[in-house]
């Protein structure tokens, strides 16, 4: 079942909002390749100090 279908069936407004938010983000999401993902994860490491 898609998030849009779940949103239509949700009886609680908060649940409807969450499912619509997920569907919206999924519609506009872009795939990030592995290199970009790892670079983003480890970008902060050079600034860490180990004392």
Short mmCIF file of N, CA and C in Angstrom, two decimals:
data_model
loop_
_atom_site.label_atom_id
_atom_site.label_comp_id
_atom_site.label_asym_id
_atom_site.label_seq_id
_atom_site.Cartn_x
_atom_site.Cartn_y
_atom_site.Cartn_z
N UNK A 1 0.85 -1.17 0.00
CA UNK A 1 0.00 0.00 0.00
C UNK A 1 0.90 1.24 0.00
N UNK A 2 0.58 2.19 -0.84
CA UNK A 2 1.40 3.39 -0.93
C UNK A 2 1.07 4.35 0.20
N UNK A 3 1.96 5.29 0.40
CA UNK A 3 1.73 6.29 1.46
C UNK A 3 0.52 7.15 1.14
N UNK A 4 0.26 7.40 -0.13
CA UNK A 4 -0.93 8.18 -0.49
C UNK A 4 -2.21 7.42 -0.13
N UNK A 5 -2.20 6.12 -0.38
CA UNK A 5 -3.36 5.31 -0.01
C UNK A 5 -3.54 5.28 1.50
N UNK A 6 -2.43 5.16 2.23
CA UNK A 6 -2.51 5.16 3.69
C UNK A 6 -3.04 6.50 4.20
N UNK A 7 -2.62 7.60 3.56
CA UNK A 7 -3.09 8.92 3.97
C UNK A 7 -4.59 9.06 3.75
N UNK A 8 -5.07 8.53 2.64
CA UNK A 8 -6.51 8.60 2.35
C UNK A 8 -7.32 7.78 3.35
N UNK A 9 -6.74 6.70 3.84
CA UNK A 9 -7.46 5.82 4.76
C UNK A 9 -7.29 6.22 6.22
N UNK A 10 -6.34 7.07 6.51
CA UNK A 10 -6.08 7.45 7.90
C UNK A 10 -7.25 8.23 8.46
N UNK A 11 -7.67 7.85 9.66
CA UNK A 11 -8.78 8.54 10.31
C UNK A 11 -8.30 9.71 11.15
N UNK A 12 -7.08 9.64 11.61
CA UNK A 12 -6.52 10.69 12.45
C UNK A 12 -5.77 11.68 11.56
N UNK A 13 -5.99 12.96 11.79
CA UNK A 13 -5.38 13.99 10.96
C UNK A 13 -3.85 13.92 11.04
N UNK A 14 -3.31 13.66 12.23
CA UNK A 14 -1.86 13.57 12.37
C UNK A 14 -1.29 12.44 11.51
N UNK A 15 -1.95 11.30 11.51
CA UNK A 15 -1.51 10.18 10.69
C UNK A 15 -1.58 10.51 9.22
N UNK A 16 -2.63 11.19 8.81
CA UNK A 16 -2.76 11.60 7.41
C UNK A 16 -1.61 12.53 7.02
N UNK A 17 -1.30 13.47 7.91
CA UNK A 17 -0.21 14.40 7.64
C UNK A 17 1.11 13.67 7.47
N UNK A 18 1.40 12.72 8.36
CA UNK A 18 2.66 11.98 8.29
C UNK A 18 2.77 11.21 6.98
N UNK A 19 1.71 10.51 6.60
CA UNK A 19 1.76 9.73 5.37
C UNK A 19 1.87 10.63 4.14
N UNK A 20 1.21 11.77 4.15
CA UNK A 20 1.35 12.70 3.03
C UNK A 20 2.76 13.28 2.97
N UNK A 21 3.35 13.54 4.14
CA UNK A 21 4.71 14.06 4.19
C UNK A 21 5.70 13.04 3.61
N UNK A 22 5.52 11.78 3.97
CA UNK A 22 6.39 10.72 3.45
C UNK A 22 6.23 10.61 1.93
N UNK A 23 5.00 10.65 1.46
CA UNK A 23 4.75 10.55 0.02
C UNK A 23 5.36 11.73 -0.72
N UNK A 24 5.24 12.92 -0.16
CA UNK A 24 5.81 14.12 -0.77
C UNK A 24 7.33 13.99 -0.87
N UNK A 25 7.96 13.59 0.21
CA UNK A 25 9.42 13.44 0.21
C UNK A 25 9.87 12.35 -0.75
N UNK A 26 9.12 11.27 -0.83
CA UNK A 26 9.48 10.19 -1.75
C UNK A 26 9.36 10.66 -3.20
N UNK A 27 8.39 11.50 -3.48
CA UNK A 27 8.19 11.98 -4.85
C UNK A 27 9.33 12.88 -5.30
N UNK A 28 9.91 13.64 -4.37
CA UNK A 28 10.96 14.59 -4.73
C UNK A 28 12.35 14.14 -4.30
N UNK A 29 12.48 12.93 -3.82
CA UNK A 29 13.78 12.43 -3.38
C UNK A 29 14.68 12.17 -4.58
N UNK A 30 15.95 12.34 -4.36
CA UNK A 30 16.93 12.00 -5.39
C UNK A 30 17.85 10.93 -4.82
N UNK A 31 18.31 10.07 -5.69
CA UNK A 31 19.24 9.04 -5.26
C UNK A 31 20.62 9.66 -5.07
N UNK A 32 21.24 9.31 -3.98
CA UNK A 32 22.60 9.77 -3.71
C UNK A 32 23.51 8.57 -3.88
N UNK A 33 24.51 8.72 -4.71
CA UNK A 33 25.40 7.57 -4.91
C UNK A 33 26.26 7.35 -3.68
N UNK A 34 26.88 6.20 -3.62
CA UNK A 34 27.63 5.77 -2.43
C UNK A 34 28.74 6.75 -2.07
N UNK A 35 29.42 7.31 -3.05
CA UNK A 35 30.52 8.23 -2.77
C UNK A 35 30.03 9.48 -2.07
N UNK A 36 28.94 10.05 -2.56
CA UNK A 36 28.40 11.25 -1.93
C UNK A 36 27.91 10.96 -0.53
N UNK A 37 27.29 9.80 -0.33
CA UNK A 37 26.77 9.45 0.99
C UNK A 37 27.91 9.30 1.99
N UNK A 38 28.96 8.59 1.59
CA UNK A 38 30.10 8.41 2.50
C UNK A 38 30.80 9.73 2.78
N UNK A 39 30.93 10.57 1.77
CA UNK A 39 31.55 11.88 1.97
C UNK A 39 30.76 12.70 2.98
N UNK A 40 29.46 12.65 2.90
CA UNK A 40 28.63 13.40 3.85
C UNK A 40 28.76 12.83 5.26
N UNK A 41 28.85 11.51 5.38
CA UNK A 41 28.97 10.88 6.69
C UNK A 41 30.29 11.21 7.37
N UNK A 42 31.37 11.25 6.61
CA UNK A 42 32.70 11.39 7.19
C UNK A 42 33.27 12.80 7.05
N UNK A 43 32.48 13.74 6.61
CA UNK A 43 32.95 15.11 6.42
C UNK A 43 33.45 15.72 7.72
N UNK A 44 32.84 15.39 8.83
CA UNK A 44 33.18 15.99 10.12
C UNK A 44 34.44 15.38 10.75
N UNK A 45 34.92 14.24 10.29
CA UNK A 45 36.03 13.56 10.95
C UNK A 45 37.32 14.38 11.03
N UNK A 46 37.74 15.12 10.01
CA UNK A 46 38.99 15.88 10.14
C UNK A 46 38.95 16.93 11.25
N UNK A 47 37.79 17.35 11.67
CA UNK A 47 37.70 18.38 12.70
C UNK A 47 37.71 17.81 14.10
N UNK A 48 37.62 16.50 14.23
CA UNK A 48 37.65 15.89 15.55
C UNK A 48 39.08 15.85 16.07
N UNK A 49 39.23 16.08 17.35
CA UNK A 49 40.57 15.97 17.94
C UNK A 49 40.57 14.83 18.94
N UNK A 50 41.58 14.04 18.89
CA UNK A 50 41.72 12.91 19.79
C UNK A 50 42.85 13.22 20.77
N UNK A 51 42.49 13.55 21.97
CA UNK A 51 43.50 13.90 22.98
C UNK A 51 43.59 12.86 24.04
#
